[in-house]
mmCIF file of C-alpha atoms in Angstrom:
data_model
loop_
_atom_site.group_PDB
_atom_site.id
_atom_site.type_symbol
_atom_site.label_atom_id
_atom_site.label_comp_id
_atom_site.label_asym_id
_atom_site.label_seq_id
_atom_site.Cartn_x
_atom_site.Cartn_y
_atom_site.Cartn_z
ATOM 1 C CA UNK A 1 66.232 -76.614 141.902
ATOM 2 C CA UNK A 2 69.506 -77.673 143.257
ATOM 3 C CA UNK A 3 69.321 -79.533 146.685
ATOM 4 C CA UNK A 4 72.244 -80.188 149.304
ATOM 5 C CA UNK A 5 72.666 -83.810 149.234
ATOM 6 C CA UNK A 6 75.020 -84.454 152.017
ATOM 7 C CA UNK A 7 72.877 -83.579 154.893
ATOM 8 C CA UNK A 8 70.731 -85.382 156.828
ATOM 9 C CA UNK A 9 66.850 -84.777 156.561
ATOM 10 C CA UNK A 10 63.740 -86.176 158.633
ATOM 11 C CA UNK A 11 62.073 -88.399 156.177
ATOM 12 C CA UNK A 12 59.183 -89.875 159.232
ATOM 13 C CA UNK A 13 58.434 -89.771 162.871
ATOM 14 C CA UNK A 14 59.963 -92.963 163.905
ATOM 15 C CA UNK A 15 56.141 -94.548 164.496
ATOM 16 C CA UNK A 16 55.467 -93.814 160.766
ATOM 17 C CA UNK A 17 57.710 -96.778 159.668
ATOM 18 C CA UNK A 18 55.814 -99.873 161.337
ATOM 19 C CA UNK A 19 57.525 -103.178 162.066
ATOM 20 C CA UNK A 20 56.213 -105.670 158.920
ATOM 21 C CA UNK A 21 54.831 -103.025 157.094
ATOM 22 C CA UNK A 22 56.137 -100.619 153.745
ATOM 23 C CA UNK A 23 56.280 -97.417 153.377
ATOM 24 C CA UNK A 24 57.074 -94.819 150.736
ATOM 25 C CA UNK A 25 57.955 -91.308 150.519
ATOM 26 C CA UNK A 26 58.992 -88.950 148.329
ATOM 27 C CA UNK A 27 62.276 -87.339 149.523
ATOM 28 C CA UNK A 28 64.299 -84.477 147.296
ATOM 29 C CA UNK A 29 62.499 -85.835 144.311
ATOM 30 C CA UNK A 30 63.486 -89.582 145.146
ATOM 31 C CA UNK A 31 60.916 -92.049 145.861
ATOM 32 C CA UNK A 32 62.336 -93.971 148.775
ATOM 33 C CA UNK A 33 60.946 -97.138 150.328
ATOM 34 C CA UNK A 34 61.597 -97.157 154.341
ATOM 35 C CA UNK A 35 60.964 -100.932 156.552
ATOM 36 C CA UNK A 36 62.069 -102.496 159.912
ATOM 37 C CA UNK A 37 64.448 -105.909 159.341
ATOM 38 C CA UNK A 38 63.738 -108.275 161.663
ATOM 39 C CA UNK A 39 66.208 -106.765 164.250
ATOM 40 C CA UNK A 40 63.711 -103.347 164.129
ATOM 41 C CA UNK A 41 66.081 -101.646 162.653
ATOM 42 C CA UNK A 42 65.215 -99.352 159.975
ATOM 43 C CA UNK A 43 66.624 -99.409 156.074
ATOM 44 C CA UNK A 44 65.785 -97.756 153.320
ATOM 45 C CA UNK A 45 66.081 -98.243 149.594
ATOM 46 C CA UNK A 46 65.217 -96.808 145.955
ATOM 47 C CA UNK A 47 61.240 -97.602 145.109
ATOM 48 C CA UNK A 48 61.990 -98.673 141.893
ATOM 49 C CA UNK A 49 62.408 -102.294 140.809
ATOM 50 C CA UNK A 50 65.669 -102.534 138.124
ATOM 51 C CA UNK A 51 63.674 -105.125 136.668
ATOM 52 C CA UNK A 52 60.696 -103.611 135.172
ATOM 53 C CA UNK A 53 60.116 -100.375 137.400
ATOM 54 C CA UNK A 54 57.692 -101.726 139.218
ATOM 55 C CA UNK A 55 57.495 -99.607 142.933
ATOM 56 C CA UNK A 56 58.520 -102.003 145.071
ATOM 57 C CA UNK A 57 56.481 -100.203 147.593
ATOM 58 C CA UNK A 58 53.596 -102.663 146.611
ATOM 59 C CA UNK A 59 55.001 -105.241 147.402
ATOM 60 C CA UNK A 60 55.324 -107.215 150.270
ATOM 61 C CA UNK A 61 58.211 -107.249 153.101
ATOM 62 C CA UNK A 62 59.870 -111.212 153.992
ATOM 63 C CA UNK A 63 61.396 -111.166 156.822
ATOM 64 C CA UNK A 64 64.237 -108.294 155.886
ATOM 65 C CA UNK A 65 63.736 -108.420 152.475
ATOM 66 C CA UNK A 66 61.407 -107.004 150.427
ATOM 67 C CA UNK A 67 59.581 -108.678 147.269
ATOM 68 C CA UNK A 68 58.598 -106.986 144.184
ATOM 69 C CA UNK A 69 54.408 -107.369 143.378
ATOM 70 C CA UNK A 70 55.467 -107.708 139.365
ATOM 71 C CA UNK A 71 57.859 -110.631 139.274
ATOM 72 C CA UNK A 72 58.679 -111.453 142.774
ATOM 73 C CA UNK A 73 62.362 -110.462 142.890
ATOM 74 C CA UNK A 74 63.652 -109.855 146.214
ATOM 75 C CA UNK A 75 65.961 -107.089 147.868
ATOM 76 C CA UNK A 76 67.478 -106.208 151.269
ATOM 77 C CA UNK A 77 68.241 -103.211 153.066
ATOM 78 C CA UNK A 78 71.923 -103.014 151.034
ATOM 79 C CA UNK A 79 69.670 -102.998 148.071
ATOM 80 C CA UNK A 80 71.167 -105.951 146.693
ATOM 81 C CA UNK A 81 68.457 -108.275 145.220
ATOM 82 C CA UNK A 82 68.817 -111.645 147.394
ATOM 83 C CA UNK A 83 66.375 -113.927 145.528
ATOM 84 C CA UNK A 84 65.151 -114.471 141.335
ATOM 85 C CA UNK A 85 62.412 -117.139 141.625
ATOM 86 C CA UNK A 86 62.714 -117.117 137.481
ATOM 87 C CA UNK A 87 64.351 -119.990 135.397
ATOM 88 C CA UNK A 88 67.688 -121.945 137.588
ATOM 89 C CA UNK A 89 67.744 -118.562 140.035
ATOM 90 C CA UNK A 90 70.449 -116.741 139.130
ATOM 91 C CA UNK A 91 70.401 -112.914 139.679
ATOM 92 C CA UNK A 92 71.712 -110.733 137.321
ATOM 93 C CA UNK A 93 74.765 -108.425 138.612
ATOM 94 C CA UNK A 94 72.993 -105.452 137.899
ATOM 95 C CA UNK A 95 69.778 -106.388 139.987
ATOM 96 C CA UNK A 96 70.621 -103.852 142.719
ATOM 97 C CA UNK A 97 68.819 -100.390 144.045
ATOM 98 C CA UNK A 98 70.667 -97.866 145.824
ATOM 99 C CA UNK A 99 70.748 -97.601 149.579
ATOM 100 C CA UNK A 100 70.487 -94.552 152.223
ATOM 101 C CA UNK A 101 72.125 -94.336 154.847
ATOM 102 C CA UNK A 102 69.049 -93.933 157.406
ATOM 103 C CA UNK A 103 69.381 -92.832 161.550
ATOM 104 C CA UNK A 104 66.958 -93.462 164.211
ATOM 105 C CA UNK A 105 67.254 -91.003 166.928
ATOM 106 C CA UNK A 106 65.307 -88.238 168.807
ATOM 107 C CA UNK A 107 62.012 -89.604 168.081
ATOM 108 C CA UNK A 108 62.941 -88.988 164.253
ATOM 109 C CA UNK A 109 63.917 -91.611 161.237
ATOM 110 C CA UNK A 110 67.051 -89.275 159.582
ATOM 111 C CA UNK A 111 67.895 -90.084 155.940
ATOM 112 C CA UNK A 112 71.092 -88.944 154.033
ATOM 113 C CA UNK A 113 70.468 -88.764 150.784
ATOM 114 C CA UNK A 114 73.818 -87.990 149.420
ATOM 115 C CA UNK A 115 77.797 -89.783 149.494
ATOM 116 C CA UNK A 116 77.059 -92.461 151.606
ATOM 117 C CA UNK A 117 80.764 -92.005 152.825
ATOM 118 C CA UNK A 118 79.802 -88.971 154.262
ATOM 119 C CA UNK A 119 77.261 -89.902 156.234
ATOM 120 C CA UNK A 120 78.334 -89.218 160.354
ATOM 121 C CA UNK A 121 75.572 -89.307 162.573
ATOM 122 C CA UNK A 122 77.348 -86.831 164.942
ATOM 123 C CA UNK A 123 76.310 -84.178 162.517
ATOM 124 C CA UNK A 124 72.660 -84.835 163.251
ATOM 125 C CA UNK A 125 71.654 -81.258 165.260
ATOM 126 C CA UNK A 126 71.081 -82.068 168.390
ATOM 127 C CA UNK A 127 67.143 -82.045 168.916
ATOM 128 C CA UNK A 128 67.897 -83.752 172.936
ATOM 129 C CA UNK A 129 64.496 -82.265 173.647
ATOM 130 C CA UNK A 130 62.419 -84.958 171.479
ATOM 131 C CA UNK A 131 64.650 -88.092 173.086
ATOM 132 C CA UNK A 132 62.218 -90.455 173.719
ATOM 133 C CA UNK A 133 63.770 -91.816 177.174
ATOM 134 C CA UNK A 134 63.214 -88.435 178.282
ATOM 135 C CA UNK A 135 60.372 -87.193 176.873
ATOM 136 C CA UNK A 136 56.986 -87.820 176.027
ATOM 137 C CA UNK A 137 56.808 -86.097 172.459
ATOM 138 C CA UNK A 138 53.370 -85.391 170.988
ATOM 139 C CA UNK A 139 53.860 -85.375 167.244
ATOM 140 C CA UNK A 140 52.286 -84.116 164.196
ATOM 141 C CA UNK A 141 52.725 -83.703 160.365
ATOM 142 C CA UNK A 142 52.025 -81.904 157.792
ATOM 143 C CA UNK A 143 52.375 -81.446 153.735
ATOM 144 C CA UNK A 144 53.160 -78.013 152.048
ATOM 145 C CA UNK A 145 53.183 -77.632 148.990
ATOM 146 C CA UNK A 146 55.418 -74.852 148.934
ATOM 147 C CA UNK A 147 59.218 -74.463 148.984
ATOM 148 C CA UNK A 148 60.566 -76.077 151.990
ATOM 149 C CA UNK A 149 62.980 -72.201 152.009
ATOM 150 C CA UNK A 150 60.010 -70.502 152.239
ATOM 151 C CA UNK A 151 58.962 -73.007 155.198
ATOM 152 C CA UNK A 152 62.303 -72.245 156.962
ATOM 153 C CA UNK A 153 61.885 -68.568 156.416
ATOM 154 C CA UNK A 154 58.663 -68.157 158.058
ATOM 155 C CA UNK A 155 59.810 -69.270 160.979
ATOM 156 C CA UNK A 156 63.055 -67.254 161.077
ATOM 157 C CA UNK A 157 60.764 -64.722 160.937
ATOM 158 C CA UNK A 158 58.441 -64.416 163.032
ATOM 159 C CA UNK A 159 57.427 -60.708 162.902
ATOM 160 C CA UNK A 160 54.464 -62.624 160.764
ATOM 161 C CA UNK A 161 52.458 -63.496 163.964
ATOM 162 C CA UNK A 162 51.332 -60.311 164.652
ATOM 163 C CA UNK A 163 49.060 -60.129 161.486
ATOM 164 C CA UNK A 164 49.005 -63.801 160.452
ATOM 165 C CA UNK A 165 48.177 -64.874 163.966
ATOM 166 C CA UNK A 166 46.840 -61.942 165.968
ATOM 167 C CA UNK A 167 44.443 -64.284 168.227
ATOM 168 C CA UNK A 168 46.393 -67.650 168.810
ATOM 169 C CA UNK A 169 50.562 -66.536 168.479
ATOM 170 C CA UNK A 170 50.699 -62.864 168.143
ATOM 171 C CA UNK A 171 49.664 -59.557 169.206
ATOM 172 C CA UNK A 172 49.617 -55.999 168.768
ATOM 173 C CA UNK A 173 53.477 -55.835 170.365
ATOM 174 C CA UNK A 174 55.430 -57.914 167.962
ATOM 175 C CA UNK A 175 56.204 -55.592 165.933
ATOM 176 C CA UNK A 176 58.589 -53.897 168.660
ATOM 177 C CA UNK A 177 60.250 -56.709 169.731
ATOM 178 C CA UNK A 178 64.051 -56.699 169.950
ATOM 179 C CA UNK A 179 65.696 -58.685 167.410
ATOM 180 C CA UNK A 180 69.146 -59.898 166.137
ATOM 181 C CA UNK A 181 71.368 -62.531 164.589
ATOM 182 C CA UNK A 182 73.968 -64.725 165.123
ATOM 183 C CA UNK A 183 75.971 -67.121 162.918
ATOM 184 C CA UNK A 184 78.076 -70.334 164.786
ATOM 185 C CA UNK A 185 79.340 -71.918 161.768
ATOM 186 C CA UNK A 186 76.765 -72.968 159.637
ATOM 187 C CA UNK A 187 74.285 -72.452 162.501
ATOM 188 C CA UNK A 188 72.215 -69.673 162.524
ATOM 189 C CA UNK A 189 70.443 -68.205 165.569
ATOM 190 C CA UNK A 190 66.985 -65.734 165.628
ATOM 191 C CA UNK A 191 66.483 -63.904 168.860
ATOM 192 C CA UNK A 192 62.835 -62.149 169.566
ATOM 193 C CA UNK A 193 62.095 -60.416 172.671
ATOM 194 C CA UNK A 194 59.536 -58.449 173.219
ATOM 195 C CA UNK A 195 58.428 -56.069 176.789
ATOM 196 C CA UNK A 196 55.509 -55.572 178.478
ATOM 197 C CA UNK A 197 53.381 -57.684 176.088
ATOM 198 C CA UNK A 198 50.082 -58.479 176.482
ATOM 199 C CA UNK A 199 49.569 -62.327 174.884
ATOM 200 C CA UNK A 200 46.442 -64.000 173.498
ATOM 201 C CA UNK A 201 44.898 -66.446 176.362
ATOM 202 C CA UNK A 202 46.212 -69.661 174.894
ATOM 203 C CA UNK A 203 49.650 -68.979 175.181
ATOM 204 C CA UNK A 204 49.084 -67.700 179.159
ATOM 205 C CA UNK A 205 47.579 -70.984 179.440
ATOM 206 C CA UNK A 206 50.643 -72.828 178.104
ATOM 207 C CA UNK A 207 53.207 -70.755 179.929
ATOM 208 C CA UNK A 208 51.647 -70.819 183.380
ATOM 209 C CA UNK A 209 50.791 -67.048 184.099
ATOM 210 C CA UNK A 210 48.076 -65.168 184.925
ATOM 211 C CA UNK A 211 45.974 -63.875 182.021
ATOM 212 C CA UNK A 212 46.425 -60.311 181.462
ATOM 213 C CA UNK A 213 49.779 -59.956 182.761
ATOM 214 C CA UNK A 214 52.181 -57.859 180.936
ATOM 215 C CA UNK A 215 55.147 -60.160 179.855
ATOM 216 C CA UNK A 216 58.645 -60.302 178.953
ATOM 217 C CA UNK A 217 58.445 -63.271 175.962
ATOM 218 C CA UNK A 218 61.581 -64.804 173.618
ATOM 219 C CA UNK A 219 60.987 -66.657 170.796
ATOM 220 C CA UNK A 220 64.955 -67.661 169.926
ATOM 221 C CA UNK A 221 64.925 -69.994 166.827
ATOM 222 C CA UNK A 222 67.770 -71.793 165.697
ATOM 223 C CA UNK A 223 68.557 -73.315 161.720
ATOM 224 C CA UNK A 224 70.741 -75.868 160.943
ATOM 225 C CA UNK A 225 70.889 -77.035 157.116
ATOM 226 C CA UNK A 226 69.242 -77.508 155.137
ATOM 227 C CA UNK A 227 65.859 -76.758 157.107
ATOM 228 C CA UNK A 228 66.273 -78.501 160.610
ATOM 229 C CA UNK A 229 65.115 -75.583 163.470
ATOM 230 C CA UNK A 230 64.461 -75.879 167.080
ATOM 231 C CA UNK A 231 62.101 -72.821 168.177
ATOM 232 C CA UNK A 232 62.668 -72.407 172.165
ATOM 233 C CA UNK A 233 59.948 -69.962 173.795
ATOM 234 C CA UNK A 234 58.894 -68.314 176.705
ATOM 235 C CA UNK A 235 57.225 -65.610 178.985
ATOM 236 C CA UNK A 236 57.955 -64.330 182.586
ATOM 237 C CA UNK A 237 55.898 -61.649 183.993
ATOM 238 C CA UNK A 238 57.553 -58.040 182.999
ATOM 239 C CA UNK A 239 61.025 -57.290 184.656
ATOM 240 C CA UNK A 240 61.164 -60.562 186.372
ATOM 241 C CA UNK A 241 64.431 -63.135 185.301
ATOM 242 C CA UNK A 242 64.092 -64.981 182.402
ATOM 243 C CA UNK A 243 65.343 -68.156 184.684
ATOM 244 C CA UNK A 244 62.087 -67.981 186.590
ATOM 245 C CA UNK A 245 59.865 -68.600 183.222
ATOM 246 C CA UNK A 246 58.621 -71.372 182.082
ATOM 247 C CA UNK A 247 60.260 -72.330 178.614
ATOM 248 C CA UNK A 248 59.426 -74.926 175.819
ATOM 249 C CA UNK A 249 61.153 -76.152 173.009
ATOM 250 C CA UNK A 250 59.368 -76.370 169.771
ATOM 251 C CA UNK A 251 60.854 -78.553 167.301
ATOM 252 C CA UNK A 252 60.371 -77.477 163.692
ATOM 253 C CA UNK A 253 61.601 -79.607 160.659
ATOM 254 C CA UNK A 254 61.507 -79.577 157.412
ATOM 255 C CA UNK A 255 62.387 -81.697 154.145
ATOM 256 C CA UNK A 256 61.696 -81.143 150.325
ATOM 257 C CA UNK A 257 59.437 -83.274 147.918
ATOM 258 C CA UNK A 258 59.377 -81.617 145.286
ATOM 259 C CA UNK A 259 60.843 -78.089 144.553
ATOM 260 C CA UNK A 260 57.287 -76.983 145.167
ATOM 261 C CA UNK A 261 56.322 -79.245 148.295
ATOM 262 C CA UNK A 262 57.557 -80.018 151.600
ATOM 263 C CA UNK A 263 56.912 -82.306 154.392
ATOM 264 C CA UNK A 264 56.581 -80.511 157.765
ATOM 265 C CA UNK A 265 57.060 -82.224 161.036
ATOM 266 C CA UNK A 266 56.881 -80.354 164.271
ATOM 267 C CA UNK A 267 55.989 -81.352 168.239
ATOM 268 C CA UNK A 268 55.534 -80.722 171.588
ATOM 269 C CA UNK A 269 58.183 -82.511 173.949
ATOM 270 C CA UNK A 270 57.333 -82.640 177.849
ATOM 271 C CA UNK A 271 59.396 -84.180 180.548
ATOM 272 C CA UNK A 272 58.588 -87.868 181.252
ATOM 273 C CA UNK A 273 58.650 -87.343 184.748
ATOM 274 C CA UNK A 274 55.042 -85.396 184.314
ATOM 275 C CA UNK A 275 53.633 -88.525 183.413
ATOM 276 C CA UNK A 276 50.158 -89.245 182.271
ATOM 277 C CA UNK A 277 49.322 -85.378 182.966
ATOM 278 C CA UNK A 278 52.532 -84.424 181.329
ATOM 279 C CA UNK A 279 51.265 -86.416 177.732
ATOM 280 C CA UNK A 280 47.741 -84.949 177.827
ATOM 281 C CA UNK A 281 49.378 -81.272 178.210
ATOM 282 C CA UNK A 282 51.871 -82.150 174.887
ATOM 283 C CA UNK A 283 48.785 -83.353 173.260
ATOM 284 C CA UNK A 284 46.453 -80.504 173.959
ATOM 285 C CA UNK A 285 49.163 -78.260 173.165
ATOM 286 C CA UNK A 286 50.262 -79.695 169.992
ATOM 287 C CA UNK A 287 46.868 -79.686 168.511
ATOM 288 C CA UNK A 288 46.302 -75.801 169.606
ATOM 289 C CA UNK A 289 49.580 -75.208 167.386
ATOM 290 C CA UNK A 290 48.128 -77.435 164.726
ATOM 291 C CA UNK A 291 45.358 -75.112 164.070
ATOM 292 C CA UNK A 292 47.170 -71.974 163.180
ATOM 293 C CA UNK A 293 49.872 -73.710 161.287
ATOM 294 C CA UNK A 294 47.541 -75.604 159.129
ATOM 295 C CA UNK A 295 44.716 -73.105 158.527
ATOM 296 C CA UNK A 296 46.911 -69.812 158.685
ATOM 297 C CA UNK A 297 50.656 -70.790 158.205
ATOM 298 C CA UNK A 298 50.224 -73.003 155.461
ATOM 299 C CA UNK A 299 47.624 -71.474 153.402
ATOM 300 C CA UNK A 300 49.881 -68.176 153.237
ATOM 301 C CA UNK A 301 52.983 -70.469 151.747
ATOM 302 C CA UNK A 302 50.964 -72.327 149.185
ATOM 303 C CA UNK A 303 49.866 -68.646 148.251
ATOM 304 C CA UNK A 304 53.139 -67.274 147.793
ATOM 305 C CA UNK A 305 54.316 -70.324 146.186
ATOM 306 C CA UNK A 306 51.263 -70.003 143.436
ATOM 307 C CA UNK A 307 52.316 -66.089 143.001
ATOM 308 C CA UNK A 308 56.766 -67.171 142.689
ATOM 309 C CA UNK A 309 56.200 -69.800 140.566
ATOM 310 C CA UNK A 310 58.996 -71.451 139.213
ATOM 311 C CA UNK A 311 61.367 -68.182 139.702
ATOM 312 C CA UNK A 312 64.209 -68.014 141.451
ATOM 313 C CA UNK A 313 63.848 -66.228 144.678
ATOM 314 C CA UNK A 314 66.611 -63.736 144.357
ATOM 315 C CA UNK A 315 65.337 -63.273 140.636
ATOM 316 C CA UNK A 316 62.274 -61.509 141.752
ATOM 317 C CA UNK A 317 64.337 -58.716 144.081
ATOM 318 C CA UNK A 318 62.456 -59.132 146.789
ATOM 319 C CA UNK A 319 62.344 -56.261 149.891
ATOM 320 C CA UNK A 320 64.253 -56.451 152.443
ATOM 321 C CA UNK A 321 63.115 -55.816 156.376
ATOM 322 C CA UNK A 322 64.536 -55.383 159.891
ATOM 323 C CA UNK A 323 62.728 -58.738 160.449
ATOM 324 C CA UNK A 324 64.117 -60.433 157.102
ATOM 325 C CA UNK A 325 67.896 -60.467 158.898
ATOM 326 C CA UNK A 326 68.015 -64.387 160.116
ATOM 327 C CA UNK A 327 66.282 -65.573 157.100
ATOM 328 C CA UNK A 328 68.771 -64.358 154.880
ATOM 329 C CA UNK A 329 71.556 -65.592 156.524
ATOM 330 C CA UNK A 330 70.071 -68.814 156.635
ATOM 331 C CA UNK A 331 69.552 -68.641 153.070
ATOM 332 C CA UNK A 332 73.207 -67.535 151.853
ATOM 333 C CA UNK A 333 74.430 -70.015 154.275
ATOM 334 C CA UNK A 334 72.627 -72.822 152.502
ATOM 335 C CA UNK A 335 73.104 -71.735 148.600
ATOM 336 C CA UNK A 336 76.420 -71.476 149.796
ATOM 337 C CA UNK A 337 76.729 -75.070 151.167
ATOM 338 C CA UNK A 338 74.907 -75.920 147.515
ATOM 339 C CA UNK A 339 77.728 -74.517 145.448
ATOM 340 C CA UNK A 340 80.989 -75.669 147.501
ATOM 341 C CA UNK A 341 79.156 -79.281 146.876
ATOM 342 C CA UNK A 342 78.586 -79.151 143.025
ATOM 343 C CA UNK A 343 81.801 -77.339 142.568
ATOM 344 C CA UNK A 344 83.336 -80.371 144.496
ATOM 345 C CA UNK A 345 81.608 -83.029 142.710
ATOM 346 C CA UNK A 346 82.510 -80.915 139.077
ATOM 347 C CA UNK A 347 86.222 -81.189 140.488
ATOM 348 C CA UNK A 348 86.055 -85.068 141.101
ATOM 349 C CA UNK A 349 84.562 -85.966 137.659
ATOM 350 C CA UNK A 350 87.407 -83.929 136.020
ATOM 351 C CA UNK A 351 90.264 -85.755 138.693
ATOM 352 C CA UNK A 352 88.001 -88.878 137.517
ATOM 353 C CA UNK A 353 87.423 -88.197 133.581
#
């Protein structure tokens, strides 16, 4: 499978890379090793030691370097190696690993894995709801293995709730909600709406109205590439202004492992200013969505990834529905990103050859 490479992906929560510690993950089929320099900034490098192969990942970090377990080379955050304890010390020009460019921001460590050139931080969608100056943000992760497409799809769809989550997200009214699409740029947008819907008791809870009331409730989603979404919701009582509802933003992300696994970050962000109370609500609400991803969401992708197998999607014709509509977009919007960069880097190895 063919990934976009100039993009930037999550690769960790920002608290997953620890000052004085390693830490490896696989990333678009890349090992890479992530660690904090002595300023606390992050870096992050290849895993594999030029010498003999070695993952430098067990190893040990000095200071801002990082020394290989096997021979005790040393490299830096440019991936240069900086020390050869061997013979009168001299390193070999070759003793190098490549580099990411890596951004902290929004509670999130970003990675681009592709032309370092390329890599602008403003392009980083803007996920203001997780900044961590202005929100407490109650995080969790999890691993798919599944296609990270098919991750992005089932939340551009969200029809799915109805049957896949009929007492925690959905209910009998889904189906009727009122849907469309919109493209800005390479940005696509999901709207759901649905009228006079009765909701399951957990999300009253979260949205602050009376159990049993009929409801107004959107679920807009929006998908930037390659799998970065930002799922806003909420619920007024029915025929009241959607201004007077309570509404929460519902960060989704997703990166590839394999072609066949993903890593799956998502959160709860509440206003600071709700202090303590504020972070035991994100945390009590976060681990209520936990359950139905993990035990309903991600069992149904690992299935359908079993039953596609190493297909192509298209290749299997798959059905269209109504509900389908944002999905697709998002899809051709992405394969189309894909091609414009391999037909670019096929035209600068013929300009080069």
């Amino acid at each position: 499978m063919n990934f976009l490479k100039n993009a930037w992906y999550v690769a960790a929560w920002d608290d997953e890379v620890k000052p004085g510690e390693l830490f490896a993950r696989t990333l678009l089929n890349e090992s890479v090793l992530f660690f904090r320099d002595e300023a606390g900034k992050v870096q992050a490098i290849h895993n594999r030691c030029p010498h003999r192969f070695a993952p430098l990942s067990m190893g040990k970090l000095c200071g801002s370097h990082v020394q290989c377990a096997y021979h005790g080379l040393e490299f830096d955050g440019s991936g240069a190696c900086t020390r050869n304890p061997h013979g009168e010390g001299a390193i070999p020009r070759a003793a190098k690993v490549r580099a990411y460019p890596v951004a902290e921001k929004y509670s999130v460590i970003w990675i681009w894995m592709g032309d370092a050139v390329a890599a602008d931080e403003a392009l980083i969608p803007d996920f203001g709801c997780m900044e961590p100056s202005r929100a407490y943000v109650a995080k969790r992760y999890l691993h798919a293995r599944a296609n990270y497409v098919l991750e992005s799809d089932n939340i551009l769809d969200l029809s799915h709730i109805q049957y896949l989550h009929p007492s925690t997200l959905g209910s009998s009214d889904v189906s009727r909600a009122i849907t469309s699409v919109e493209q800005q740029g390479d940005t696509v947008w999901s709207y759901r709406q649905t009228v006079a819907e009765i909701m399951p008791d957990f999300l009253y809870t979260a949205m602050g109205i009376p159990h049993g009331t009929p409801v107004d409730r959107w679920i807009d989603v929006r998908w930037d590439a390659p799998a970065n979404m930002l799922l806003i919701a909420g619920a007024v009582p029915t025929g009241r202004p959607r201004a007077e509802g309570r509404e929460t933003p519902l960060p989704h992300l997703f990166t590839p492992e394999t072609e066949t696994t993903t890593h799956y970050w998502f959160s709860f962000p509440i206003p600071r200013e709700m202090g303590e109370l504020g972070e035991q609500i994100a945390e009590q609400q976060v681990s209520a969505l936990n359950q139905p991803f993990s035990t309903e969401d991600l069992p149904m992708l690992e299935a359908q990834q079993r039953m596609i197998g190493d297909a192509d999607f298209w290749s299997l014709k798959p059905i269209l529905l109504p509900g389908d509509a944002a999905a697709v977009r998002a899809r051709r919007v992405l394969d189309k990103l894909i091609a414009d960069e391999q037909a670019a880097q096929i035209s600068m190895s013929v300009v080069q050859g």
